[in-house]
mmCIF file of C-alpha atoms in Angstrom:
data_model
loop_
_atom_site.group_PDB
_atom_site.id
_atom_site.type_symbol
_atom_site.label_atom_id
_atom_site.label_comp_id
_atom_site.label_asym_id
_atom_site.label_seq_id
_atom_site.Cartn_x
_atom_site.Cartn_y
_atom_site.Cartn_z
ATOM 1 C CA UNK A 1 18.723 -5.614 -11.528
ATOM 2 C CA UNK A 2 14.892 -5.090 -12.085
ATOM 3 C CA UNK A 3 12.917 -8.283 -12.416
ATOM 4 C CA UNK A 4 10.189 -9.066 -14.324
ATOM 5 C CA UNK A 5 7.322 -11.808 -13.758
ATOM 6 C CA UNK A 6 4.874 -12.183 -16.356
ATOM 7 C CA UNK A 7 5.186 -8.924 -18.089
ATOM 8 C CA UNK A 8 5.158 -7.252 -14.699
ATOM 9 C CA UNK A 9 7.964 -5.070 -13.373
ATOM 10 C CA UNK A 10 8.649 -5.653 -9.777
ATOM 11 C CA UNK A 11 11.294 -3.546 -7.967
ATOM 12 C CA UNK A 12 11.837 -2.688 -4.382
ATOM 13 C CA UNK A 13 9.175 -0.404 -3.611
ATOM 14 C CA UNK A 14 9.073 2.720 -1.376
ATOM 15 C CA UNK A 15 7.732 2.111 1.997
ATOM 16 C CA UNK A 16 5.684 3.874 4.721
ATOM 17 C CA UNK A 17 2.363 5.702 4.228
ATOM 18 C CA UNK A 18 0.558 7.575 6.616
ATOM 19 C CA UNK A 19 -3.269 8.591 7.259
ATOM 20 C CA UNK A 20 -4.657 10.795 9.596
ATOM 21 C CA UNK A 21 -8.701 11.418 9.691
ATOM 22 C CA UNK A 22 -10.992 14.284 10.278
ATOM 23 C CA UNK A 23 -14.367 13.703 11.093
ATOM 24 C CA UNK A 24 -16.205 14.020 7.597
ATOM 25 C CA UNK A 25 -17.401 10.704 6.032
ATOM 26 C CA UNK A 26 -17.652 10.008 2.350
ATOM 27 C CA UNK A 27 -18.896 6.660 1.077
ATOM 28 C CA UNK A 28 -18.634 5.335 4.860
ATOM 29 C CA UNK A 29 -14.940 6.394 4.717
ATOM 30 C CA UNK A 30 -13.347 8.815 7.070
ATOM 31 C CA UNK A 31 -11.342 11.604 5.237
ATOM 32 C CA UNK A 32 -7.633 11.401 6.093
ATOM 33 C CA UNK A 33 -4.581 13.263 5.852
ATOM 34 C CA UNK A 34 -2.023 10.758 5.506
ATOM 35 C CA UNK A 35 -1.216 7.153 5.099
ATOM 36 C CA UNK A 36 1.511 4.950 6.761
ATOM 37 C CA UNK A 37 2.886 1.739 5.074
ATOM 38 C CA UNK A 38 5.644 0.080 6.645
ATOM 39 C CA UNK A 39 7.494 -2.775 4.518
ATOM 40 C CA UNK A 40 9.684 -5.282 6.460
ATOM 41 C CA UNK A 41 12.193 -7.218 4.532
ATOM 42 C CA UNK A 42 13.261 -10.789 5.623
ATOM 43 C CA UNK A 43 15.407 -13.367 4.847
ATOM 44 C CA UNK A 44 14.115 -16.572 5.835
ATOM 45 C CA UNK A 45 11.485 -18.417 7.379
ATOM 46 C CA UNK A 46 12.483 -17.744 10.829
ATOM 47 C CA UNK A 47 12.398 -14.012 10.456
ATOM 48 C CA UNK A 48 8.958 -14.297 8.690
ATOM 49 C CA UNK A 49 7.618 -16.130 11.684
ATOM 50 C CA UNK A 50 8.674 -13.741 14.126
ATOM 51 C CA UNK A 51 7.307 -10.891 11.980
ATOM 52 C CA UNK A 52 4.191 -12.736 12.042
ATOM 53 C CA UNK A 53 4.216 -13.166 15.519
ATOM 54 C CA UNK A 54 4.907 -9.514 16.265
ATOM 55 C CA UNK A 55 2.613 -7.916 13.875
ATOM 56 C CA UNK A 56 -0.613 -10.247 14.895
ATOM 57 C CA UNK A 57 0.056 -10.002 18.520
ATOM 58 C CA UNK A 58 1.859 -7.013 19.651
ATOM 59 C CA UNK A 59 2.140 -4.366 16.611
ATOM 60 C CA UNK A 60 -1.446 -4.530 15.370
ATOM 61 C CA UNK A 61 -3.202 -4.634 18.919
ATOM 62 C CA UNK A 62 -0.907 -2.027 20.281
ATOM 63 C CA UNK A 63 -2.195 0.189 17.242
ATOM 64 C CA UNK A 64 -5.958 -0.417 17.767
ATOM 65 C CA UNK A 65 -5.395 0.285 21.720
ATOM 66 C CA UNK A 66 -4.255 3.889 20.285
ATOM 67 C CA UNK A 67 -7.491 4.207 18.080
ATOM 68 C CA UNK A 68 -5.988 3.085 14.613
ATOM 69 C CA UNK A 69 -8.209 0.847 12.783
ATOM 70 C CA UNK A 70 -8.495 -0.862 9.267
ATOM 71 C CA UNK A 71 -4.979 -2.224 9.038
ATOM 72 C CA UNK A 72 -4.053 -4.173 6.136
ATOM 73 C CA UNK A 73 -1.251 -6.849 6.051
ATOM 74 C CA UNK A 74 0.160 -8.250 2.766
ATOM 75 C CA UNK A 75 2.670 -10.442 1.570
ATOM 76 C CA UNK A 76 3.650 -11.305 -2.283
ATOM 77 C CA UNK A 77 1.350 -13.631 -3.992
ATOM 78 C CA UNK A 78 2.419 -17.289 -3.784
ATOM 79 C CA UNK A 79 4.213 -17.229 -7.327
ATOM 80 C CA UNK A 80 6.468 -14.606 -6.270
ATOM 81 C CA UNK A 81 6.976 -15.291 -2.533
ATOM 82 C CA UNK A 82 10.079 -17.265 -2.635
ATOM 83 C CA UNK A 83 12.268 -14.471 -4.638
ATOM 84 C CA UNK A 84 10.387 -11.320 -2.763
ATOM 85 C CA UNK A 85 10.374 -11.362 0.874
ATOM 86 C CA UNK A 86 8.490 -8.542 2.332
ATOM 87 C CA UNK A 87 5.376 -7.686 4.551
ATOM 88 C CA UNK A 88 3.692 -4.694 3.945
ATOM 89 C CA UNK A 89 1.451 -2.957 6.711
ATOM 90 C CA UNK A 90 -0.665 -0.287 5.742
ATOM 91 C CA UNK A 91 -2.962 1.804 8.282
ATOM 92 C CA UNK A 92 -4.477 5.232 8.857
ATOM 93 C CA UNK A 93 -3.282 7.894 11.586
ATOM 94 C CA UNK A 94 -4.994 10.437 13.140
ATOM 95 C CA UNK A 95 -3.046 13.579 12.159
ATOM 96 C CA UNK A 96 0.722 14.046 10.844
ATOM 97 C CA UNK A 97 1.702 15.100 14.444
ATOM 98 C CA UNK A 98 0.347 11.426 15.441
ATOM 99 C CA UNK A 99 3.043 9.706 13.098
ATOM 100 C CA UNK A 100 5.952 10.891 14.974
ATOM 101 C CA UNK A 101 4.556 9.617 18.115
ATOM 102 C CA UNK A 102 3.442 6.177 17.147
ATOM 103 C CA UNK A 103 6.687 4.511 18.366
ATOM 104 C CA UNK A 104 6.610 6.574 21.636
ATOM 105 C CA UNK A 105 3.026 5.458 22.231
ATOM 106 C CA UNK A 106 3.619 1.790 21.653
ATOM 107 C CA UNK A 107 6.874 1.628 23.981
ATOM 108 C CA UNK A 108 4.804 3.445 26.582
ATOM 109 C CA UNK A 109 2.347 0.833 26.266
ATOM 110 C CA UNK A 110 3.039 -2.363 28.703
ATOM 111 C CA UNK A 111 1.098 -4.525 26.956
ATOM 112 C CA UNK A 112 2.892 -4.005 23.822
ATOM 113 C CA UNK A 113 6.391 -4.126 25.403
ATOM 114 C CA UNK A 114 5.462 -7.511 27.034
ATOM 115 C CA UNK A 115 3.981 -8.987 23.802
ATOM 116 C CA UNK A 116 6.501 -7.668 21.652
ATOM 117 C CA UNK A 117 9.673 -8.326 24.137
ATOM 118 C CA UNK A 118 11.476 -11.310 22.212
ATOM 119 C CA UNK A 119 11.088 -9.290 19.093
ATOM 120 C CA UNK A 120 12.378 -6.039 20.269
ATOM 121 C CA UNK A 121 15.443 -7.422 22.293
ATOM 122 C CA UNK A 122 16.577 -10.032 19.851
ATOM 123 C CA UNK A 123 20.482 -10.645 19.524
ATOM 124 C CA UNK A 124 22.328 -8.396 17.417
ATOM 125 C CA UNK A 125 23.349 -11.314 15.307
ATOM 126 C CA UNK A 126 19.813 -12.827 14.960
ATOM 127 C CA UNK A 127 17.750 -10.034 13.985
ATOM 128 C CA UNK A 128 13.916 -10.615 13.416
ATOM 129 C CA UNK A 129 13.961 -8.782 10.294
ATOM 130 C CA UNK A 130 16.609 -7.482 7.660
ATOM 131 C CA UNK A 131 15.388 -3.925 7.412
ATOM 132 C CA UNK A 132 12.352 -1.559 7.536
ATOM 133 C CA UNK A 133 11.368 0.814 4.767
ATOM 134 C CA UNK A 134 9.351 3.917 5.181
ATOM 135 C CA UNK A 135 7.040 6.097 2.879
ATOM 136 C CA UNK A 136 4.545 8.974 3.573
ATOM 137 C CA UNK A 137 1.539 9.592 1.403
ATOM 138 C CA UNK A 138 -1.301 12.248 1.271
ATOM 139 C CA UNK A 139 -4.297 10.977 -0.380
ATOM 140 C CA UNK A 140 -5.637 12.298 -3.757
ATOM 141 C CA UNK A 141 -8.550 14.805 -3.593
ATOM 142 C CA UNK A 142 -10.773 12.504 -5.447
ATOM 143 C CA UNK A 143 -10.545 9.709 -3.000
ATOM 144 C CA UNK A 144 -9.225 11.422 0.136
ATOM 145 C CA UNK A 145 -9.465 8.334 2.358
ATOM 146 C CA UNK A 146 -8.383 4.766 2.919
ATOM 147 C CA UNK A 147 -11.126 2.280 1.891
ATOM 148 C CA UNK A 148 -10.698 -1.234 3.019
ATOM 149 C CA UNK A 149 -11.523 -3.648 0.252
ATOM 150 C CA UNK A 150 -15.431 -4.278 0.259
ATOM 151 C CA UNK A 151 -14.845 -7.680 -1.552
ATOM 152 C CA UNK A 152 -16.598 -10.623 0.188
ATOM 153 C CA UNK A 153 -15.990 -14.426 0.364
ATOM 154 C CA UNK A 154 -12.876 -16.429 0.768
ATOM 155 C CA UNK A 155 -9.298 -14.223 0.712
ATOM 156 C CA UNK A 156 -6.891 -17.042 -0.142
ATOM 157 C CA UNK A 157 -7.282 -15.988 -3.914
ATOM 158 C CA UNK A 158 -7.589 -12.374 -3.429
ATOM 159 C CA UNK A 159 -4.872 -10.094 -4.929
ATOM 160 C CA UNK A 160 -3.932 -6.387 -3.930
ATOM 161 C CA UNK A 161 -2.136 -4.561 -6.407
ATOM 162 C CA UNK A 162 0.329 -1.993 -5.290
ATOM 163 C CA UNK A 163 1.500 0.523 -8.002
ATOM 164 C CA UNK A 164 4.189 3.060 -8.157
ATOM 165 C CA UNK A 165 4.638 5.417 -10.620
ATOM 166 C CA UNK A 166 7.391 7.661 -10.824
ATOM 167 C CA UNK A 167 7.837 10.855 -13.272
ATOM 168 C CA UNK A 168 10.949 12.730 -14.736
ATOM 169 C CA UNK A 169 9.949 16.151 -13.454
ATOM 170 C CA UNK A 170 7.636 17.627 -10.712
ATOM 171 C CA UNK A 171 5.787 19.459 -13.570
ATOM 172 C CA UNK A 172 5.229 16.011 -15.256
ATOM 173 C CA UNK A 173 4.341 14.509 -11.875
ATOM 174 C CA UNK A 174 1.570 16.946 -10.941
ATOM 175 C CA UNK A 175 0.309 16.287 -14.599
ATOM 176 C CA UNK A 176 0.195 12.550 -14.014
ATOM 177 C CA UNK A 177 -1.883 13.254 -10.406
ATOM 178 C CA UNK A 178 -4.073 15.752 -12.682
ATOM 179 C CA UNK A 179 -4.689 12.862 -14.857
ATOM 180 C CA UNK A 180 -5.994 10.779 -11.972
ATOM 181 C CA UNK A 181 -8.190 13.533 -10.537
ATOM 182 C CA UNK A 182 -9.497 15.842 -13.202
ATOM 183 C CA UNK A 183 -8.721 13.673 -16.098
ATOM 184 C CA UNK A 184 -10.922 10.818 -14.809
ATOM 185 C CA UNK A 185 -8.548 7.947 -14.307
ATOM 186 C CA UNK A 186 -9.791 7.513 -10.483
ATOM 187 C CA UNK A 187 -13.585 7.731 -11.946
ATOM 188 C CA UNK A 188 -12.667 5.053 -14.562
ATOM 189 C CA UNK A 189 -11.074 2.718 -12.088
ATOM 190 C CA UNK A 190 -14.464 3.211 -9.850
ATOM 191 C CA UNK A 191 -16.666 2.521 -12.880
ATOM 192 C CA UNK A 192 -14.979 -0.714 -13.899
ATOM 193 C CA UNK A 193 -15.073 -1.924 -10.459
ATOM 194 C CA UNK A 194 -11.335 -1.825 -9.507
ATOM 195 C CA UNK A 195 -11.925 -1.562 -5.407
ATOM 196 C CA UNK A 196 -9.337 1.073 -4.924
ATOM 197 C CA UNK A 197 -8.044 1.164 -1.204
ATOM 198 C CA UNK A 198 -6.333 4.281 -1.918
ATOM 199 C CA UNK A 199 -4.498 6.841 -4.264
ATOM 200 C CA UNK A 200 -1.753 8.745 -2.789
ATOM 201 C CA UNK A 201 0.976 11.478 -3.455
ATOM 202 C CA UNK A 202 4.225 10.534 -2.066
ATOM 203 C CA UNK A 203 5.636 13.280 0.305
ATOM 204 C CA UNK A 204 9.095 11.667 1.283
ATOM 205 C CA UNK A 205 10.396 8.408 -0.152
ATOM 206 C CA UNK A 206 13.405 7.020 -1.802
ATOM 207 C CA UNK A 207 12.106 7.732 -5.411
ATOM 208 C CA UNK A 208 10.691 11.039 -5.931
ATOM 209 C CA UNK A 209 8.552 12.568 -7.532
ATOM 210 C CA UNK A 210 6.075 9.488 -6.982
ATOM 211 C CA UNK A 211 2.450 8.410 -6.610
ATOM 212 C CA UNK A 212 1.195 5.004 -5.374
ATOM 213 C CA UNK A 213 -2.207 3.565 -5.420
ATOM 214 C CA UNK A 214 -3.732 0.261 -4.293
ATOM 215 C CA UNK A 215 -6.600 -1.717 -6.119
ATOM 216 C CA UNK A 216 -8.292 -5.028 -5.129
ATOM 217 C CA UNK A 217 -9.304 -7.977 -7.218
ATOM 218 C CA UNK A 218 -11.305 -11.471 -6.199
ATOM 219 C CA UNK A 219 -8.531 -13.373 -7.882
ATOM 220 C CA UNK A 220 -5.823 -13.072 -10.545
ATOM 221 C CA UNK A 221 -8.092 -13.973 -13.464
ATOM 222 C CA UNK A 222 -10.521 -11.073 -12.467
ATOM 223 C CA UNK A 223 -7.460 -8.573 -12.121
ATOM 224 C CA UNK A 224 -6.300 -9.486 -15.810
ATOM 225 C CA UNK A 225 -9.814 -9.416 -17.263
ATOM 226 C CA UNK A 226 -10.461 -5.833 -15.525
ATOM 227 C CA UNK A 227 -6.941 -4.579 -16.630
ATOM 228 C CA UNK A 228 -7.736 -5.574 -20.186
ATOM 229 C CA UNK A 229 -11.203 -3.928 -20.059
ATOM 230 C CA UNK A 230 -9.377 -0.878 -18.827
ATOM 231 C CA UNK A 231 -7.031 -0.612 -21.577
ATOM 232 C CA UNK A 232 -9.688 -1.274 -24.288
ATOM 233 C CA UNK A 233 -12.098 1.380 -22.873
ATOM 234 C CA UNK A 234 -12.722 4.585 -24.803
ATOM 235 C CA UNK A 235 -12.117 6.760 -21.764
ATOM 236 C CA UNK A 236 -8.425 5.450 -21.081
ATOM 237 C CA UNK A 237 -7.703 5.265 -24.985
ATOM 238 C CA UNK A 238 -8.870 9.057 -24.996
ATOM 239 C CA UNK A 239 -6.458 9.602 -21.930
ATOM 240 C CA UNK A 240 -3.524 8.222 -23.316
ATOM 241 C CA UNK A 241 -3.853 9.448 -26.777
ATOM 242 C CA UNK A 242 -4.188 13.258 -25.195
ATOM 243 C CA UNK A 243 -0.684 14.906 -26.071
ATOM 244 C CA UNK A 244 -1.520 17.014 -22.606
ATOM 245 C CA UNK A 245 -0.657 13.792 -20.734
ATOM 246 C CA UNK A 246 2.336 12.651 -22.625
ATOM 247 C CA UNK A 247 5.434 11.470 -21.032
ATOM 248 C CA UNK A 248 4.359 12.003 -17.393
ATOM 249 C CA UNK A 249 5.529 8.624 -16.190
ATOM 250 C CA UNK A 250 9.055 7.280 -16.619
ATOM 251 C CA UNK A 251 8.949 4.171 -14.262
ATOM 252 C CA UNK A 252 6.039 1.964 -13.251
ATOM 253 C CA UNK A 253 6.321 -0.706 -10.389
ATOM 254 C CA UNK A 254 3.786 -3.257 -10.093
ATOM 255 C CA UNK A 255 3.548 -5.437 -6.754
ATOM 256 C CA UNK A 256 0.838 -8.171 -6.575
ATOM 257 C CA UNK A 257 0.167 -9.104 -2.957
ATOM 258 C CA UNK A 258 -2.137 -11.204 -0.874
ATOM 259 C CA UNK A 259 -3.552 -10.401 2.367
ATOM 260 C CA UNK A 260 -2.468 -12.419 5.524
ATOM 261 C CA UNK A 261 -4.781 -14.194 7.704
ATOM 262 C CA UNK A 262 -4.751 -11.452 10.247
ATOM 263 C CA UNK A 263 -4.934 -8.647 8.172
ATOM 264 C CA UNK A 264 -8.068 -6.574 8.711
ATOM 265 C CA UNK A 265 -9.352 -6.766 5.075
#
């Protein structure tokens, strides 16, 4: 059953994003081909602690030894954490071919194997997590890179909003992607200071056709205020009233997240 929290629809979201990088820079960010987002589901505090230990001390250092930087790790905001037990890990990769070699590279890393030994070899009746979900995304052309949040100061109240929009048909989905790019939705988010981390076209996932994007706010009050400004803006009203963009989303899921202490941003 779908759950609602304060008017926000939260459903089990897709997973896995992938990023690969070229050598062209825009706004100090590297243009990329794909993103990877891993979503680990856990059931209790013991599994959560094992995931934190594995991610902080084995997985993230292993990725960084493989040249992967700007790794974000997120959990639900405290108000939702008791009922929604997931950890989100977002990072870029160098190429689509690199995606298929990540696990192979990690297991060939003796430091990783040593640090992750207890996690990888946990008993079958005491696994360190319930399941791992995966989603593959390609960034939108109007923001072809992963951009770690530029917000400064304490992160304990920071909110990362991960949204998933599904469309009823492939044509309507392309229409919604066009609304973000040519229609100016990304431009409006930039103008209002939504601090987007990425906008991505889901290439493979449990729900298709589908796009996802992530924005960042200093705190929940700032998030609510900026969305009110967005919905009241003449640019958005023009877009939403344009019949050309009608009915291009039939399901929208919203995940409100906060960074872990060991997240890069």
